[in-house]
mmCIF file of C-alpha atoms and ligand atoms in Angstrom:
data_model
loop_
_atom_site.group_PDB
_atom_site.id
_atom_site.type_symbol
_atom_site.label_atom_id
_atom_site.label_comp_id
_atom_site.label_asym_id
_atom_site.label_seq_id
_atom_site.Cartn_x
_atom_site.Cartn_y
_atom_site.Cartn_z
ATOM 1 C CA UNK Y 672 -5.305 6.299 -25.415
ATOM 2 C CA UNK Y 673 -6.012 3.642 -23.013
ATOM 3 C CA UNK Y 674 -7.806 5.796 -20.127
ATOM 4 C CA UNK Y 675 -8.570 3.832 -17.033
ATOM 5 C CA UNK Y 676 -10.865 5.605 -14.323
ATOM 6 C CA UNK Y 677 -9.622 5.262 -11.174
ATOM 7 C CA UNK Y 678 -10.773 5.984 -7.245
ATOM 8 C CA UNK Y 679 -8.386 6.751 -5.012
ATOM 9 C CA UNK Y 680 -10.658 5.912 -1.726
ATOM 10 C CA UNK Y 681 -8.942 7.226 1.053
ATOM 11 C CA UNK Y 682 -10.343 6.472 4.862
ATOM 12 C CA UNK Y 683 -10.194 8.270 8.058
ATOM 13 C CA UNK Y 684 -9.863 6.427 11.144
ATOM 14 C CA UNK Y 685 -10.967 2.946 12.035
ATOM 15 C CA UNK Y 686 -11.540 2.790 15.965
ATOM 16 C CA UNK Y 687 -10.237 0.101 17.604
ATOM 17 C CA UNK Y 688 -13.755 -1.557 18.374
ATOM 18 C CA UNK Y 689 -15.392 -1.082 15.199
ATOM 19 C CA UNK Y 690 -16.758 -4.013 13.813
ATOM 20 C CA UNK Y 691 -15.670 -5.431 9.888
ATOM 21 C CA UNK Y 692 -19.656 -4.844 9.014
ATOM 22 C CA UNK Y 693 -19.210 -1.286 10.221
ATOM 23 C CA UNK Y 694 -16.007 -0.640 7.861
ATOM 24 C CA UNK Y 695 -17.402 -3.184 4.863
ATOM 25 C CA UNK Y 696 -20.639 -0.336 5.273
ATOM 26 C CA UNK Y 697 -18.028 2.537 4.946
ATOM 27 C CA UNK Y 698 -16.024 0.842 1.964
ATOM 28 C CA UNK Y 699 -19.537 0.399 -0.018
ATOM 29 C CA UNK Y 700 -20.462 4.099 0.262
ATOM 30 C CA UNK Y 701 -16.631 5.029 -1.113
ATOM 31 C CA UNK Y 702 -17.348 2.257 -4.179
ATOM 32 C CA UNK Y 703 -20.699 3.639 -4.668
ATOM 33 C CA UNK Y 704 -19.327 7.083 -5.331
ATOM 34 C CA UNK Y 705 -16.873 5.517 -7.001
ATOM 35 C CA UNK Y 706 -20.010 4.139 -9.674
ATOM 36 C CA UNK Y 707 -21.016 7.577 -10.107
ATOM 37 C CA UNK Y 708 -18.213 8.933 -10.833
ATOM 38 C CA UNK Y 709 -17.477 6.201 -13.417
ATOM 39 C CA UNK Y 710 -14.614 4.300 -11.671
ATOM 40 C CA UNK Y 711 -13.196 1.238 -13.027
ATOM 41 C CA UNK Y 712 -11.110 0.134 -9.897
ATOM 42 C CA UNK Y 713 -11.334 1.796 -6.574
ATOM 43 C CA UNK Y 714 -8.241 0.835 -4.007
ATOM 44 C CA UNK Y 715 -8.014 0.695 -0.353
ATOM 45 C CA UNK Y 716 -5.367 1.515 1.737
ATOM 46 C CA UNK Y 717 -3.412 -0.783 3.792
ATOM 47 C CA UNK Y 718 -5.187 -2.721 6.421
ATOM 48 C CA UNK Y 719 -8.415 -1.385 5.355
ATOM 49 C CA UNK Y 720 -10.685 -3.323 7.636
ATOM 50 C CA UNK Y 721 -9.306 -2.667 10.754
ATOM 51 C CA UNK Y 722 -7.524 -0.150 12.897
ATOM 52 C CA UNK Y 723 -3.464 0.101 12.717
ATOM 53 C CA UNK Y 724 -3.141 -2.949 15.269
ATOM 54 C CA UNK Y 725 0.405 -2.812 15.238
ATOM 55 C CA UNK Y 726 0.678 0.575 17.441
ATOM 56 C CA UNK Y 727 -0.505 -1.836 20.643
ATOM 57 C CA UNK Y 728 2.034 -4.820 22.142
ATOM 58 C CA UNK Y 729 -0.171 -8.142 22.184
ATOM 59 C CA UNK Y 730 1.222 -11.311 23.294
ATOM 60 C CA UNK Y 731 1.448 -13.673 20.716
ATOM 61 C CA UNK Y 732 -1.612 -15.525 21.589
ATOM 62 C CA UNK Y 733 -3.532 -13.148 22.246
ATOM 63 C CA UNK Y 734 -7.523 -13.355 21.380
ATOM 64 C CA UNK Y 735 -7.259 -9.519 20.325
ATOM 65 C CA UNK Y 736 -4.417 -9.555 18.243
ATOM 66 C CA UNK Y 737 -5.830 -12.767 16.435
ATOM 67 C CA UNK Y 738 -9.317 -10.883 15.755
ATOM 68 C CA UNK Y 739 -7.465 -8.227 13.206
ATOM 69 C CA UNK Y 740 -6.604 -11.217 11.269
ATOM 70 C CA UNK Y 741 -8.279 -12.526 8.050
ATOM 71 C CA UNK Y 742 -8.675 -16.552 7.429
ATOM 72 C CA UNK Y 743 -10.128 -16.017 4.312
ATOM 73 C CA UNK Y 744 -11.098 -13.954 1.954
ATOM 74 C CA UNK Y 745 -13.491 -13.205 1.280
ATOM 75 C CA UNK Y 746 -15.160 -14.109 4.231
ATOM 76 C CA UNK Y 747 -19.060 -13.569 5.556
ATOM 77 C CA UNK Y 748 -18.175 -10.294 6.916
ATOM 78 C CA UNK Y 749 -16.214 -9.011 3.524
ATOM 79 C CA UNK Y 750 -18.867 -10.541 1.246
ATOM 80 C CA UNK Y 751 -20.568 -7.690 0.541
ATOM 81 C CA UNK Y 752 -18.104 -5.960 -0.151
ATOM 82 C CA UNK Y 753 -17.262 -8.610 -3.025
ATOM 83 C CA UNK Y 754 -20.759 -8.511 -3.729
ATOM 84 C CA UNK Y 755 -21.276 -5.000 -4.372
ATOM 85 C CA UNK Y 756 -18.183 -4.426 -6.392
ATOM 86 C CA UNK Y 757 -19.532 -7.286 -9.021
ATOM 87 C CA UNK Y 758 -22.981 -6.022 -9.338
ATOM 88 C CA UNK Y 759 -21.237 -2.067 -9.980
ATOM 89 C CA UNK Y 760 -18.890 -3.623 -11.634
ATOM 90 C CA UNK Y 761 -15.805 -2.083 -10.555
ATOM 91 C CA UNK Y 762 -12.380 -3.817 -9.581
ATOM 92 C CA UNK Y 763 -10.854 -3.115 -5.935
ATOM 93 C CA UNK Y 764 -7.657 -3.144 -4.319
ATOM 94 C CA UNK Y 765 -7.858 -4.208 -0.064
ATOM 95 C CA UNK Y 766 -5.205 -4.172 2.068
ATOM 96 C CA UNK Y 767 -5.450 -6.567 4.837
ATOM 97 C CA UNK Y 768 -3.712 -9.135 7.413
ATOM 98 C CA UNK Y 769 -3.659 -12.438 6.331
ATOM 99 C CA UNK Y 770 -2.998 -15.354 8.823
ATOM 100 C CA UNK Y 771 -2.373 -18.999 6.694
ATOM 101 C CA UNK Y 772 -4.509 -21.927 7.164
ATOM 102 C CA UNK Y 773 -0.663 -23.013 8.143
ATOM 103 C CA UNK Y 774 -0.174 -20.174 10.675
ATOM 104 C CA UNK Y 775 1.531 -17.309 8.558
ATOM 105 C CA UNK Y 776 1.077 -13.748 8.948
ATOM 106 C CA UNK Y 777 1.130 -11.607 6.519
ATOM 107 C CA UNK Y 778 0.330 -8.084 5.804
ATOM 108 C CA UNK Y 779 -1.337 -8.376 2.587
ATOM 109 C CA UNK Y 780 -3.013 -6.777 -0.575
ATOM 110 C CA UNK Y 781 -5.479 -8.536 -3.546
ATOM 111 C CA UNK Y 782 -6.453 -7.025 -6.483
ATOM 112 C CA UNK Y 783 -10.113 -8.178 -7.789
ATOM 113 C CA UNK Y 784 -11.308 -7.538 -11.577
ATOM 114 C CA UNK Y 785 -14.555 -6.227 -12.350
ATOM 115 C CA UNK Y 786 -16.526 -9.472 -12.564
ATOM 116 C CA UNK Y 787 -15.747 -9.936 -9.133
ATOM 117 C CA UNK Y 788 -12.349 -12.554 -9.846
ATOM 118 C CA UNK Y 789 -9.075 -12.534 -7.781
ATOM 119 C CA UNK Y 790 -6.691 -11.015 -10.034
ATOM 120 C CA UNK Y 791 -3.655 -10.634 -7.670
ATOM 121 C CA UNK Y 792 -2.504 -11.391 -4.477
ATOM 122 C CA UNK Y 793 0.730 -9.619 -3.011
ATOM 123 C CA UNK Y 794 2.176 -10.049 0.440
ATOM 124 C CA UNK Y 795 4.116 -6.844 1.613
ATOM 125 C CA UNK Y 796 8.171 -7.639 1.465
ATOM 126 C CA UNK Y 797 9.622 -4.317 3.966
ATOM 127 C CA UNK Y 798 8.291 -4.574 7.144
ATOM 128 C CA UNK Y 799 9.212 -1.316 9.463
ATOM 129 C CA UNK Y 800 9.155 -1.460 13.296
ATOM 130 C CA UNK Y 801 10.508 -2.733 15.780
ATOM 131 C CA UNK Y 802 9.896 -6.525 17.109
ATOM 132 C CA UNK Y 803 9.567 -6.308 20.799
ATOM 133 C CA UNK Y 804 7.478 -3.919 23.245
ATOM 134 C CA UNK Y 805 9.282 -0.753 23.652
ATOM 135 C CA UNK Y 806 6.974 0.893 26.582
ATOM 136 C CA UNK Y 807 8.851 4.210 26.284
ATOM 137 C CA UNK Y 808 7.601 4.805 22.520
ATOM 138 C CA UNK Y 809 4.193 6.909 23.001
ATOM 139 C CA UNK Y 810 3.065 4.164 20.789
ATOM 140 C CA UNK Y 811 4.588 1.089 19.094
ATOM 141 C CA UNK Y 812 4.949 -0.251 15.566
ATOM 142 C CA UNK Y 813 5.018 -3.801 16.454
ATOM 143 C CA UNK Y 814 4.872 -4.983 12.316
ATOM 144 C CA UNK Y 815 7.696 -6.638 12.406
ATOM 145 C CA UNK Y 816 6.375 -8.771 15.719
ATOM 146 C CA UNK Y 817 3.306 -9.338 13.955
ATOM 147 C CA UNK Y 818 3.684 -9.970 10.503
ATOM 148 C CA UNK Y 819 6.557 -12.039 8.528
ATOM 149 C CA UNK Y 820 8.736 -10.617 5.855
ATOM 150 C CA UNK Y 821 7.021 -11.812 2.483
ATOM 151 C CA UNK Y 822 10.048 -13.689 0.227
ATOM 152 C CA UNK Y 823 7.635 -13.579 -3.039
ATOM 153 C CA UNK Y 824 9.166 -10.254 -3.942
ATOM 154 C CA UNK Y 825 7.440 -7.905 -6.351
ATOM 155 C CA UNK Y 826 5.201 -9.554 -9.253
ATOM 156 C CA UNK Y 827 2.843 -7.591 -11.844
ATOM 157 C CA UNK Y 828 -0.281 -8.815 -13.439
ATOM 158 C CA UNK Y 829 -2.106 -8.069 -16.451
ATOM 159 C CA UNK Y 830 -5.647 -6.571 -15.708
ATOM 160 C CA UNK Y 831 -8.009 -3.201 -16.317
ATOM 161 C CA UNK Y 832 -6.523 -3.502 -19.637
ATOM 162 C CA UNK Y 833 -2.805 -2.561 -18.314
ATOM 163 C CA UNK Y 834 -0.326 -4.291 -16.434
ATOM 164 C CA UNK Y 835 -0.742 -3.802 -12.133
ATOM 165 C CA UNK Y 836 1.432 -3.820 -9.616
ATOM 166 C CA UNK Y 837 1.273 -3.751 -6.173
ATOM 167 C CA UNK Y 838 3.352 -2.097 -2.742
ATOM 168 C CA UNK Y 839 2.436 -1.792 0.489
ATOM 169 C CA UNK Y 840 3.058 1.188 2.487
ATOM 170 C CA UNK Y 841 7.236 1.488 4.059
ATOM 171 C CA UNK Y 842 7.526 -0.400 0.417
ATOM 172 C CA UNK Y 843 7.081 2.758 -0.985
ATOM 173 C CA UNK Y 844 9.993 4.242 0.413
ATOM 174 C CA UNK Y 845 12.525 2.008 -1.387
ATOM 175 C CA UNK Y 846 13.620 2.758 -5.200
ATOM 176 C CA UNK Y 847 13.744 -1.170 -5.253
ATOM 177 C CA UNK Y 848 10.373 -1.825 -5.198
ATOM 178 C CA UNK Y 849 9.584 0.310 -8.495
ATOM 179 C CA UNK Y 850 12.235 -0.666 -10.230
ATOM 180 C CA UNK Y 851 11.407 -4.473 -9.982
ATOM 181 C CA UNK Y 852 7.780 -4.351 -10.963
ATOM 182 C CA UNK Y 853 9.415 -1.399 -13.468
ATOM 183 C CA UNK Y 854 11.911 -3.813 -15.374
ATOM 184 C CA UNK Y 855 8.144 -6.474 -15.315
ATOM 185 C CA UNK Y 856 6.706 -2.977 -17.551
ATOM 186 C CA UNK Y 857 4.478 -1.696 -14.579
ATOM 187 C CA UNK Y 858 2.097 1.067 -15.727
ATOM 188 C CA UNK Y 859 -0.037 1.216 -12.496
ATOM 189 C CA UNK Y 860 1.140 0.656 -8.609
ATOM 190 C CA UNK Y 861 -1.627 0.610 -6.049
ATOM 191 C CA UNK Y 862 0.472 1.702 -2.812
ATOM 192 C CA UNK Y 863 -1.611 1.475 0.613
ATOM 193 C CA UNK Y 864 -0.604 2.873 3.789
ATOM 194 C CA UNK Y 865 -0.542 3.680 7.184
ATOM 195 C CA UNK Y 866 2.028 6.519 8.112
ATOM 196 C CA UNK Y 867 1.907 7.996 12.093
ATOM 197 C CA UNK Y 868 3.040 11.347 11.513
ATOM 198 C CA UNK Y 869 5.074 10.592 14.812
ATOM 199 C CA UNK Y 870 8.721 9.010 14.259
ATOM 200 C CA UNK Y 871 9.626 8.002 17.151
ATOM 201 C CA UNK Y 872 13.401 7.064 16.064
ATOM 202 C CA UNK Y 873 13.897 10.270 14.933
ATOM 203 C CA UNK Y 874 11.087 12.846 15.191
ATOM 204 C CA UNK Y 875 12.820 15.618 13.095
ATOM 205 C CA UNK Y 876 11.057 13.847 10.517
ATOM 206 C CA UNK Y 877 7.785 14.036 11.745
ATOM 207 C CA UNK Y 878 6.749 17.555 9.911
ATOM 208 C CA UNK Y 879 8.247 16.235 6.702
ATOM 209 C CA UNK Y 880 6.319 12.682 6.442
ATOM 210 C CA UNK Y 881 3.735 14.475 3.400
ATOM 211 C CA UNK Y 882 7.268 15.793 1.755
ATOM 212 C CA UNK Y 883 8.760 12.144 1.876
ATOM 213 C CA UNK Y 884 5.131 10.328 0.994
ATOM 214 C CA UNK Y 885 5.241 12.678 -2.092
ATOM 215 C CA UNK Y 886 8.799 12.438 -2.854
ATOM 216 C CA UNK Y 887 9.435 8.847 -2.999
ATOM 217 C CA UNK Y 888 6.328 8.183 -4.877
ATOM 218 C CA UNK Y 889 6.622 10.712 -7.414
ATOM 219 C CA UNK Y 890 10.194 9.966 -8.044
ATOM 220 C CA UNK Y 891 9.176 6.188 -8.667
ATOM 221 C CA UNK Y 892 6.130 6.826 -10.901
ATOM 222 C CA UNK Y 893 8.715 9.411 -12.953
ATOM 223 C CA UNK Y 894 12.027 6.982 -12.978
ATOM 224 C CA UNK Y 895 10.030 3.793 -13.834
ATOM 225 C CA UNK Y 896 7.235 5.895 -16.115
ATOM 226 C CA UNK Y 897 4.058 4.687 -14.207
ATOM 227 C CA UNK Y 898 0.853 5.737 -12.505
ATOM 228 C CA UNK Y 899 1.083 5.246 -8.801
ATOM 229 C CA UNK Y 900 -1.910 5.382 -6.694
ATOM 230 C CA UNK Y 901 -1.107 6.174 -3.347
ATOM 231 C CA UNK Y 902 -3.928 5.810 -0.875
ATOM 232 C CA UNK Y 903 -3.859 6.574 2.838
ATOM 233 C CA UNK Y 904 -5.742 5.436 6.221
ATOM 234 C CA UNK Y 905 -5.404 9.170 7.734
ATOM 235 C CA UNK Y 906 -6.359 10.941 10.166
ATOM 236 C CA UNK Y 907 -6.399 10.544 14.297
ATOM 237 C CA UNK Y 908 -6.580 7.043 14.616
ATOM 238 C CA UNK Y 909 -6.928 5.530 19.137
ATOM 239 C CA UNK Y 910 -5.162 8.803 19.746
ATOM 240 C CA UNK Y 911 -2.551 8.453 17.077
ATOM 241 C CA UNK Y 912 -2.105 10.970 13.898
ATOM 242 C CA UNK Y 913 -1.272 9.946 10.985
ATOM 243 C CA UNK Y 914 -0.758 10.947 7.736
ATOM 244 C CA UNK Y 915 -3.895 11.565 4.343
ATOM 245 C CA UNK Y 916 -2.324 12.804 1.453
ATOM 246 C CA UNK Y 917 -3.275 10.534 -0.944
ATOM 247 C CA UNK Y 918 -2.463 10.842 -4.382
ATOM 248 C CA UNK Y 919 -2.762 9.988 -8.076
ATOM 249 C CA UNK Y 920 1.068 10.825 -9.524
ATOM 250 C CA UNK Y 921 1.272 10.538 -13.360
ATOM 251 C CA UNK Y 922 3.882 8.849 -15.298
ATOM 252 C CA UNK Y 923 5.580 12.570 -15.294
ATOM 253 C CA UNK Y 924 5.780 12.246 -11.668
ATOM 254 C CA UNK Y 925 2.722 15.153 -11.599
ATOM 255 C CA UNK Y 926 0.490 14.088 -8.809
ATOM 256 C CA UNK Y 927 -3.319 14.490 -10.996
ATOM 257 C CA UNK Y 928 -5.190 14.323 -7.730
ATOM 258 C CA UNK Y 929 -4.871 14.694 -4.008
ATOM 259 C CA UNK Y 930 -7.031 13.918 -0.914
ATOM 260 C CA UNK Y 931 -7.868 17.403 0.895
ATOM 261 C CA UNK Y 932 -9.423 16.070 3.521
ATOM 262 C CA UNK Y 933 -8.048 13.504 6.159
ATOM 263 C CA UNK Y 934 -11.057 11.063 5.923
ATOM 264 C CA UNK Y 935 -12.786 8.614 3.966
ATOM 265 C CA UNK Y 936 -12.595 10.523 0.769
ATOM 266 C CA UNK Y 937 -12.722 9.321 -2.994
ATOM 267 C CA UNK Y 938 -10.489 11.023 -5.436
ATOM 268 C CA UNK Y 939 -10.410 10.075 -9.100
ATOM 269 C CA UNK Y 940 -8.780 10.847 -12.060
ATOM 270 C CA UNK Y 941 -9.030 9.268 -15.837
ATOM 271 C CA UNK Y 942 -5.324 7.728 -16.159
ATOM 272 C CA UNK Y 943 -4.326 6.986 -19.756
ATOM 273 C CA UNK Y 944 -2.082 3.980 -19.538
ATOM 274 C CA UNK Y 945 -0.574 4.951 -22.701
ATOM 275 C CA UNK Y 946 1.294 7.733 -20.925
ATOM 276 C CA UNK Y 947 3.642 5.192 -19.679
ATOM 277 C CA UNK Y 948 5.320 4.582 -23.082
ATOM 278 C CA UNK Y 949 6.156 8.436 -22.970
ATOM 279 C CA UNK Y 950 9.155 7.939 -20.728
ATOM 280 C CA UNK Y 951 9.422 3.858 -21.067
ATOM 281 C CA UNK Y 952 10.431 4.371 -24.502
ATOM 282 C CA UNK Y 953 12.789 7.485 -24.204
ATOM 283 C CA UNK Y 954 14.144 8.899 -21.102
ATOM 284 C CA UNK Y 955 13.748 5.415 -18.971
ATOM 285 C CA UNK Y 956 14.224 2.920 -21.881
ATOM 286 C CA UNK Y 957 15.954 0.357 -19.884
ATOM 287 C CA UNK Y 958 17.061 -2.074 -22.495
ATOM 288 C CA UNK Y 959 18.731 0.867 -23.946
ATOM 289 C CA UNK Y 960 20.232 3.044 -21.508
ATOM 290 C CA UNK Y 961 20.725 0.557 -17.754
ATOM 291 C CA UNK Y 962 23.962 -0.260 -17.126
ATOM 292 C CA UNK Y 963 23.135 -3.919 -14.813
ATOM 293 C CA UNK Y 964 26.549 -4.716 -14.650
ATOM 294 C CA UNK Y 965 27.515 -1.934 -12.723
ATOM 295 C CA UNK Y 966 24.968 -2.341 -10.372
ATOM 296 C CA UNK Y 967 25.931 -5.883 -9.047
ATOM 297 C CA UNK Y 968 25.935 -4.727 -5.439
ATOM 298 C CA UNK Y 969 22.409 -3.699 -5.379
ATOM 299 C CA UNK Y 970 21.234 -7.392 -5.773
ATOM 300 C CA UNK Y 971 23.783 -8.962 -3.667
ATOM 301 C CA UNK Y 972 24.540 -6.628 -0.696
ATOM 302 C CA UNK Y 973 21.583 -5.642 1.911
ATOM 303 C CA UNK Y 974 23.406 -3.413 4.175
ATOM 304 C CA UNK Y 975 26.576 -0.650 3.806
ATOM 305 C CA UNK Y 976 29.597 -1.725 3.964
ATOM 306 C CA UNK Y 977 32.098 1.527 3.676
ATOM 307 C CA UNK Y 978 35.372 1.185 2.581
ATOM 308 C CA UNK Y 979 38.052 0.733 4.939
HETATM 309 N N1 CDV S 1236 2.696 0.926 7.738
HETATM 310 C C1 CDV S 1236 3.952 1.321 7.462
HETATM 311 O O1 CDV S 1236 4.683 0.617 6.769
HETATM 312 N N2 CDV S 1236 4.390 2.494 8.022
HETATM 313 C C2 CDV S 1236 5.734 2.996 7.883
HETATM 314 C C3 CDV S 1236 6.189 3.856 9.036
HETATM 315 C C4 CDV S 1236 6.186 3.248 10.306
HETATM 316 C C5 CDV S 1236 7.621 4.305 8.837
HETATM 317 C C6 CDV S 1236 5.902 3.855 6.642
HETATM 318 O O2 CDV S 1236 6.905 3.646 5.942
HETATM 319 O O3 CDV S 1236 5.095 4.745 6.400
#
């Protein structure tokens, strides 16, 4: 066995005027339950210090849109949060946007080890949305105005005695992104998001967004044999629903643990890394069974192109 305890720490909304010291505060209270109930790494969803900025139109320069940035991190405000997890000693996974000392904007993810160290640092590669204000949307997801496509791709890292990988949110949705940190021997995803339960594009979806979350997570932990952790920013956020659910899914593809609430709300479960090798080394043994060459078109096609 190599159990590792982790905290699956769900939050509700963030309002659009709370301050970072007023989400750091609520982030502390989910690690500190996170201590009692012997966690080893808690993880944050996507964009975890501020509201979901991207449902507003800014323009470019504005003051407002600038503020949900980070220039560092950590910074004076997140501190404490850095702070607290060392002294508990317990790892964390943060989702949050990044702009460059060189101007880039990402939306971004770090991984930090118990003693407090920088472990990981992964900037989100499928951005969803649209790039220019569409007023006729009851709200907008302007990511793809606001944050750049990351060209790093999908890396793992070797930490809480396994090997971690990380996803952000609409990366969940694509087989692509397990499969690459899969073939790098992933045995634990940490998968933030932020998921309106509106669609605008198509709103037939909307009363199937847990069904999907679920689906595409479960089928990745199952096909690559890995833990995910998926970990929500739920609930009515400036107006806007979106979707909790967050889940521990076992190598199986059994989810261990789910969020019942849609607030800040700390699930755990003891996840024996070890489980992994149970399909890695039958079912899914790649080096055995995957057929690359027949899959050429998957690395060097991006859209469909049907036959004639
Ligand atoms: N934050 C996200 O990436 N949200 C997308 C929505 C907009 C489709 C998601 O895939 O959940």
């Amino acid at each position: 066995m190599r159990p590792l305890t982790v905290g699956a720490a769900q939050l509700g909304p963030i309002a659009r005027y709370e301050t970072r010291a007023k989400v750091v505060e609520r982030l502390i209270a989910l690690l500190h339950q996170g201590a009692e109930r012997g966690c080893e790494v808690v993880v944050f969803p996507e964009l975890a210090l501020t509201t979901f900025f991207p449902r507003w139109y800014f323009p470019d320069d504005s003051p407002e849109l600038l503020s949900y940035f980070e220039t560092e991190m950590p910074s004076a405000q997140t501190q404490p949060l850095f702070d607290e997890a060392k002294r508990l000693g317990i790892g964390f996974h943060l989702g949050y946007a990044e702009l460059t000392p060189d101007g880039h904007r990402y939306n971004t993810a770090i991984l930090v080890d118990r003693s407090g160290s920088l472990v990981a640092k992964y900037r989100k590669v499928h951005i969803p949305g649209h790039e220019e204000h569409e007023p006729q949307r009851p709200f907008q997801h302007l990511e793809r105005r606001y944050f750049e496509e990351s060209t790093e791709g999908f890396s793992v890292w070797r930490a809480f005695g396994g090997v971690m990988g990380i996803a952000l949110c609409n990366d969940r949705r694509w087989p692509e992104t397990y499969r690459v940190m899969g073939l790098q021997g992933v045995e634990m995803i940490f998968i933030g998001y932020n998921t309106p339960l509106h669609y605008a594009p198509d709103p037939v979806q909307d009363p199937l967004q847990a069904f999907h979350n679920h689906l595409v997570m479960q089928a990745g932990a199952y096909q690559n044999g890995t833990w995910v952790i998926g970990v929500a920013k739920g609930g009515t956020e400036e107006g806007v629903e979106s979707l909790a659910h967050s889940a521990v899914i076992a190598p199986s593809g059994q989810i261990v643990a789910q969020a019942v609430t849609d607030g800040d709300e700390l699930i755990t479960a003891q996840c024996d890394l070890d489980w992994c090798s149970q399909y890695k080394d039958t079912l899914f043994d790649f080096g055995r069974y995957r057929r690359p060459e027949t899959y050429q078109l998957i690395g060097q096609q991006k859209g469909v192109i049907p036959p004639p």
